Short mmCIF file of C-alpha atoms in Angstrom, two decimals:
data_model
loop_
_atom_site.label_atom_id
_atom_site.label_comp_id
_atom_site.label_asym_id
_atom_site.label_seq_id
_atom_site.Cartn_x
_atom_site.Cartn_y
_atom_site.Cartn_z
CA UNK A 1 76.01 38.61 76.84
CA UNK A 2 77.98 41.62 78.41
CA UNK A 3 76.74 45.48 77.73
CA UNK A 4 78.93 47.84 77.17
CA UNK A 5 79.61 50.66 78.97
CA UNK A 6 78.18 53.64 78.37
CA UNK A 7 81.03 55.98 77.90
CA UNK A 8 84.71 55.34 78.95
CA UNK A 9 86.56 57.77 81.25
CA UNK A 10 90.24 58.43 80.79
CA UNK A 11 92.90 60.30 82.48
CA UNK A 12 96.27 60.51 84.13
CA UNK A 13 97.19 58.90 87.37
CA UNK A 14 96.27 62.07 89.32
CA UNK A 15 93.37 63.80 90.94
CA UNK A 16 93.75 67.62 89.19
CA UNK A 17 91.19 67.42 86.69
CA UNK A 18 90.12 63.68 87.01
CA UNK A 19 88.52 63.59 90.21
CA UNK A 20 85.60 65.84 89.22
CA UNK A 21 84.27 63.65 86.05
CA UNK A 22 85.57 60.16 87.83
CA UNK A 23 82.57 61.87 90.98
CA UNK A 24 80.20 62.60 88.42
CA UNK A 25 80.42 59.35 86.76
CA UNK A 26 80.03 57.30 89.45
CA UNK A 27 76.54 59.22 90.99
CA UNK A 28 75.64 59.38 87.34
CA UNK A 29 74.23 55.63 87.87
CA UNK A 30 75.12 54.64 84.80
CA UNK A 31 77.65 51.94 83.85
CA UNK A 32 80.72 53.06 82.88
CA UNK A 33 84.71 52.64 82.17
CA UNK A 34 87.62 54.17 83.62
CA UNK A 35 91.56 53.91 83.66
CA UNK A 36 91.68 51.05 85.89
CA UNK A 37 88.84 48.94 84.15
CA UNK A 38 89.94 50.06 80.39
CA UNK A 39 93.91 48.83 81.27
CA UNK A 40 94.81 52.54 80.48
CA UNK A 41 98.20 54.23 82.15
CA UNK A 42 99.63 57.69 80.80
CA UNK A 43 102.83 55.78 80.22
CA UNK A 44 102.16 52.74 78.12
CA UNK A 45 99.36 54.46 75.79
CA UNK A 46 99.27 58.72 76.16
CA UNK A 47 101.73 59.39 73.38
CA UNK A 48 99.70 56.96 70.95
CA UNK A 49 96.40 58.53 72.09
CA UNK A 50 97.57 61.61 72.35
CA UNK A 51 97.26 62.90 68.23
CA UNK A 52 93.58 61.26 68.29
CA UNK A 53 91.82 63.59 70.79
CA UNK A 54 90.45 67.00 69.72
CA UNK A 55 92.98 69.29 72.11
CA UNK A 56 95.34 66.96 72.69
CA UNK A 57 94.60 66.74 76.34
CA UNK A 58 92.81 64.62 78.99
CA UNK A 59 90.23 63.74 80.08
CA UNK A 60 88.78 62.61 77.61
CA UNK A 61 85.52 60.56 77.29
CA UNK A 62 84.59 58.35 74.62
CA UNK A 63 81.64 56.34 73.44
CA UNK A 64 82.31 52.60 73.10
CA UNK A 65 81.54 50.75 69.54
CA UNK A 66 82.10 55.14 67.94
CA UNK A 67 84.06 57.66 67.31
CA UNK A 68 82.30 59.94 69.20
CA UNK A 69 84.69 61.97 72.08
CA UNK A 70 84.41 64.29 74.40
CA UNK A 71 87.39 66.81 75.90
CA UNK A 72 87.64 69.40 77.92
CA UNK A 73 86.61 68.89 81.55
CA UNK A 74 83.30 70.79 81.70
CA UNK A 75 82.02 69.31 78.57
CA UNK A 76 82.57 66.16 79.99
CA UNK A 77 80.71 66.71 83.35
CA UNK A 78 77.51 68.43 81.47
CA UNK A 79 77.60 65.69 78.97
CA UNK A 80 77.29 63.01 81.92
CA UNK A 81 74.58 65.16 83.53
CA UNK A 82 72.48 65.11 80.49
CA UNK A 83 72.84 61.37 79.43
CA UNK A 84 72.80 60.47 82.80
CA UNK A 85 69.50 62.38 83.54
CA UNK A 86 71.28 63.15 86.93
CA UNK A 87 71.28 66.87 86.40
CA UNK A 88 67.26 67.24 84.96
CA UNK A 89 65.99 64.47 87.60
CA UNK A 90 68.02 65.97 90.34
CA UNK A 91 66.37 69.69 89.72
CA UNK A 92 63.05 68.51 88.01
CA UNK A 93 63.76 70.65 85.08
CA UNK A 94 64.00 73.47 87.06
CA UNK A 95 65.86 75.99 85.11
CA UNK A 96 67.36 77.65 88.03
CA UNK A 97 68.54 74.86 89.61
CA UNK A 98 70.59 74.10 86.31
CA UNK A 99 71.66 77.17 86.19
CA UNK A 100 73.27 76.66 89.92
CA UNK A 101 74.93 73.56 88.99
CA UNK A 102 76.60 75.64 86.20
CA UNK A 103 77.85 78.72 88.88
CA UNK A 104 79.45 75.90 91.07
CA UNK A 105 81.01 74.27 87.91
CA UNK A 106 82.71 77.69 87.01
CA UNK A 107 83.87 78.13 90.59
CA UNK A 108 85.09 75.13 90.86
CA UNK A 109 87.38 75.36 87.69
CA UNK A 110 87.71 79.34 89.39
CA UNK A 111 89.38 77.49 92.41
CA UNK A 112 91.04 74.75 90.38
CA UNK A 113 92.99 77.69 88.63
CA UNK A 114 93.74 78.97 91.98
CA UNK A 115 95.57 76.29 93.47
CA UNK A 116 97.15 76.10 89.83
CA UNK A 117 98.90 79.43 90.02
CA UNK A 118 99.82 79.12 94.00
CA UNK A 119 100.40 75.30 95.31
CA UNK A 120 103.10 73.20 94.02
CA UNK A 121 103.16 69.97 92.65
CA UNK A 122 105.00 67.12 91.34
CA UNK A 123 105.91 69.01 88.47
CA UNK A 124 106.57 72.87 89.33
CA UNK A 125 108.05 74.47 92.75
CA UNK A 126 106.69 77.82 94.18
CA UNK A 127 109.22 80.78 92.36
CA UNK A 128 112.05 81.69 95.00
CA UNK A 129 115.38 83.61 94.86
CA UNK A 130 116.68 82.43 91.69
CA UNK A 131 113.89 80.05 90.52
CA UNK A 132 111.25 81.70 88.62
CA UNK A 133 108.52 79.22 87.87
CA UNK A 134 105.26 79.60 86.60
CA UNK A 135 104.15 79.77 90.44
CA UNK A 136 103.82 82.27 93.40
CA UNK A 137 106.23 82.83 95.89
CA UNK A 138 105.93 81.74 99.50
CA UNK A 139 104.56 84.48 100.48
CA UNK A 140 101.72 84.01 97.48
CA UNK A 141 100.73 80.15 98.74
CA UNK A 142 100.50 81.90 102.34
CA UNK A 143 98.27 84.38 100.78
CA UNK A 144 95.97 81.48 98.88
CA UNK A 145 95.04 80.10 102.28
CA UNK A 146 94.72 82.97 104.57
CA UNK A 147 92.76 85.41 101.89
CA UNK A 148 91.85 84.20 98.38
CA UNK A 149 90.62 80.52 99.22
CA UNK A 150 88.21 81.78 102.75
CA UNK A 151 86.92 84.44 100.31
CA UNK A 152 85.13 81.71 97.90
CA UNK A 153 84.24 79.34 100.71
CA UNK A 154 82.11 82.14 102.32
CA UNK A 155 80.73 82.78 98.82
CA UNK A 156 79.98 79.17 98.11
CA UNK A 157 78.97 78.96 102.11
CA UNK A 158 76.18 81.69 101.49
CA UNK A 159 74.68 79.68 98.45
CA UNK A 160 73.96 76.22 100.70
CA UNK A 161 72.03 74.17 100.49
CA UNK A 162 72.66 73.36 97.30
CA UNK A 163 70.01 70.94 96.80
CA UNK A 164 67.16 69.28 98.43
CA UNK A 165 67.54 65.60 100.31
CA UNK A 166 65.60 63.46 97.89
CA UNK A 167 62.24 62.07 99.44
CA UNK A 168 61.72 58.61 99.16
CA UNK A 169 64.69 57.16 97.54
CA UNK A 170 67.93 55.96 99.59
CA UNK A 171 70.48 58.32 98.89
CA UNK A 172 71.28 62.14 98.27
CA UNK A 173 71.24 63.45 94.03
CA UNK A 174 74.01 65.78 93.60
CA UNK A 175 74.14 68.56 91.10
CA UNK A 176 77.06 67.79 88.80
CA UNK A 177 78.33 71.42 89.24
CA UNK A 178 78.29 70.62 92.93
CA UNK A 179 80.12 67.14 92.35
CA UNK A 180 83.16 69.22 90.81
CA UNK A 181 83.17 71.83 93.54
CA UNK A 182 83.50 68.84 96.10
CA UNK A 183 86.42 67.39 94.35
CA UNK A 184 88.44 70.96 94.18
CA UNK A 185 87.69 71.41 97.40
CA UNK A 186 88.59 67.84 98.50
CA UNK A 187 92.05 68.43 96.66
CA UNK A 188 92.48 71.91 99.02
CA UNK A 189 91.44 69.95 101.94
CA UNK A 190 94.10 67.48 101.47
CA UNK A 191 96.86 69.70 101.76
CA UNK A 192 95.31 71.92 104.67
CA UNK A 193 92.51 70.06 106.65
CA UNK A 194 91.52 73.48 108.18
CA UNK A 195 90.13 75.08 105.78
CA UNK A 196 86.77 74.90 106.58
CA UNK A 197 87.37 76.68 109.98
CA UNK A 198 85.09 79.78 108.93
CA UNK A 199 82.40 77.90 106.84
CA UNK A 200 81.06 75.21 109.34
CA UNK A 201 77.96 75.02 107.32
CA UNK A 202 79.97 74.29 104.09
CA UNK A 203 82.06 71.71 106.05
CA UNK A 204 78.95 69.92 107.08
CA UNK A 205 77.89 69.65 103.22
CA UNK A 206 81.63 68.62 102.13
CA UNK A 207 81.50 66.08 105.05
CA UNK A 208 78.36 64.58 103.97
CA UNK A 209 79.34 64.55 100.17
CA UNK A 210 82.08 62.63 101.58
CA UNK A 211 80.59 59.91 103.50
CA UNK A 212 78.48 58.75 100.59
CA UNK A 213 79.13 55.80 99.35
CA UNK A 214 79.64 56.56 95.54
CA UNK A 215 82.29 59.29 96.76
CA UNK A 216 83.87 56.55 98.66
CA UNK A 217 84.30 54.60 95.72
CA UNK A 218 86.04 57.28 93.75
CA UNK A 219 87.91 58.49 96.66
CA UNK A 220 89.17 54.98 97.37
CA UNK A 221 89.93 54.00 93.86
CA UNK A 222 87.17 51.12 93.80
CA UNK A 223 85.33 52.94 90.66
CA UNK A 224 86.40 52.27 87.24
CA UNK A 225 88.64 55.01 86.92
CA UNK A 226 91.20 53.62 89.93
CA UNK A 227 93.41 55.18 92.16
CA UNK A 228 93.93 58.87 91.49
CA UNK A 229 97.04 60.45 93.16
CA UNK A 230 97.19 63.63 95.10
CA UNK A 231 98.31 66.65 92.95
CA UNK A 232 98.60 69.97 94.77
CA UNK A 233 101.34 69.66 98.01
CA UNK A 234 102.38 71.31 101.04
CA UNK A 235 104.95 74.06 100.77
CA UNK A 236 107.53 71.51 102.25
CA UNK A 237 106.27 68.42 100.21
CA UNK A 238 109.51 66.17 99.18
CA UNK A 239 107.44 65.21 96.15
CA UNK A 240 107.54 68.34 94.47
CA UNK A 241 109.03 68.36 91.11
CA UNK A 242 109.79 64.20 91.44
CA UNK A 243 107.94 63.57 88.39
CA UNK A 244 109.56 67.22 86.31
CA UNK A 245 110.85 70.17 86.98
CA UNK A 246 110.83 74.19 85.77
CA UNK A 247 113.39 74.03 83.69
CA UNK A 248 111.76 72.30 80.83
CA UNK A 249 111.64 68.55 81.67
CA UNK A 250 108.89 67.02 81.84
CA UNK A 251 106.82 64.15 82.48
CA UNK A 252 103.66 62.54 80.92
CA UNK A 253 101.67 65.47 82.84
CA UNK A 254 103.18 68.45 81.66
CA UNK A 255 99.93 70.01 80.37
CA UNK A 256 98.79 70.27 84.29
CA UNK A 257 101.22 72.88 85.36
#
């Protein structure tokens, strides 16, 4: 007799948003459903789901065998951590540890909306002469790596170590606030591999919270949710804009900016 999972996990084809939830979902420990287990592609069934969900956006979670859903990326990682137990057995109830997990969770979406405003992607180009996008300039994504990204690395640098190794069991319990960090940094690291050039200590954690082998998974596209495609580019990336454009068309990921 099969169980069912016990939520299902769905997003677009694309790291962004996804890659923090698909991380916390897999250390969770819990069985679960993603995009590649559920059959689900932003092309054959977004525009059906689409009117269902409470903000019309993804990710969304939902409950197999109810209605019950869950949007809005945050939500979705604390609601993990609770059913999960993974947040309260990773801090022992402490309060303060909690309270942690919930900083890096707001930096994390602090740095998301970062690389948002200043690194292209496959759907906007930095503004230019003549091209005024919802972007910086050039001169702005130079900026995001030389001064505004170093400046929260040294912040989150000076709040290691995050947690404690767990004694006696066989592998490290991450913070769920911590688990989203990783993956907006992961995404930064991806398009410059240097950044951790001032912040060796934070380097070590992020190379660490790499290695294990529930990261792997997700990173790989082994877990339920897939493979998740890489969303923020190089200034010189030929994929920018191949899947829309400023001007007002758009793909199934318009909502990402």
């Amino acid at each position: 007799m099969s169980t069912l999972p016990r939520f299902e996990l769905r997003y677009f084809q694309l790291m962004a948003r996804g890659l923090g939830p698909a991380l916390v979902a897999e250390h969770s420990g819990l069985s679960w459903a993603g995009n590649k287990t559920l059959g689900f592609n932003t092309t054959d069934h977004w525009a059906a789901l689409k009117p269902s969900t409470p903000f019309g956006q993804l990710p969304l979670l939902t409950v197999p065998g109810s209605n019950f859903q869950v949007a809005q990326t945050t939500a979705i990682i604390s609601y993990i951590g609770r059913i999960s137990g993974s947040e309260s057995s990773a801090t022992s109830d402490r309060s303060d540890l909690y309270a942690l997990s919930q900083m890096l969770l707001a930096e994390a979406e602090d740095i998301y909306n970062l690389m948002v405003r200043f690194l292209p992607t496959p759907y906007k180009r930095l503004s230019s002469d003549g091209v005024l996008t919802s972007k910086g300039t050039a001169e702005d994504y130079d900026a995001f790596w030389a001064k505004l990204l170093p400046t929260h690395l040294a912040n989150l640098e000076r709040l290691l170590p995050f947690t404690s190794p767990a004694s006696g069991t066989s592998h490290q319990k991450y913070l769920c606030g911590e688990l989203h960090a990783f993956a907006m940094l992961y995404q930064a690291h991806l398009v410059r591999p240097s950044i951790f050039a001032g912040t060796p200590g934070l380097e070590g954690w992020f190379d660490a919270l790499k290695t294990d082998r529930r990261t792997r998974s997700v990173l790989s596209g082994e877990s339920p949710m897939g493979k998740l495609e890489k969303y923020f580019l190089e200034a010189d990336s030929a994929r920018i804009c191949e899947l829309g454009d400023e001007r007002g068309r758009w793909g199934w990921g318009d909502h990402l900016k």
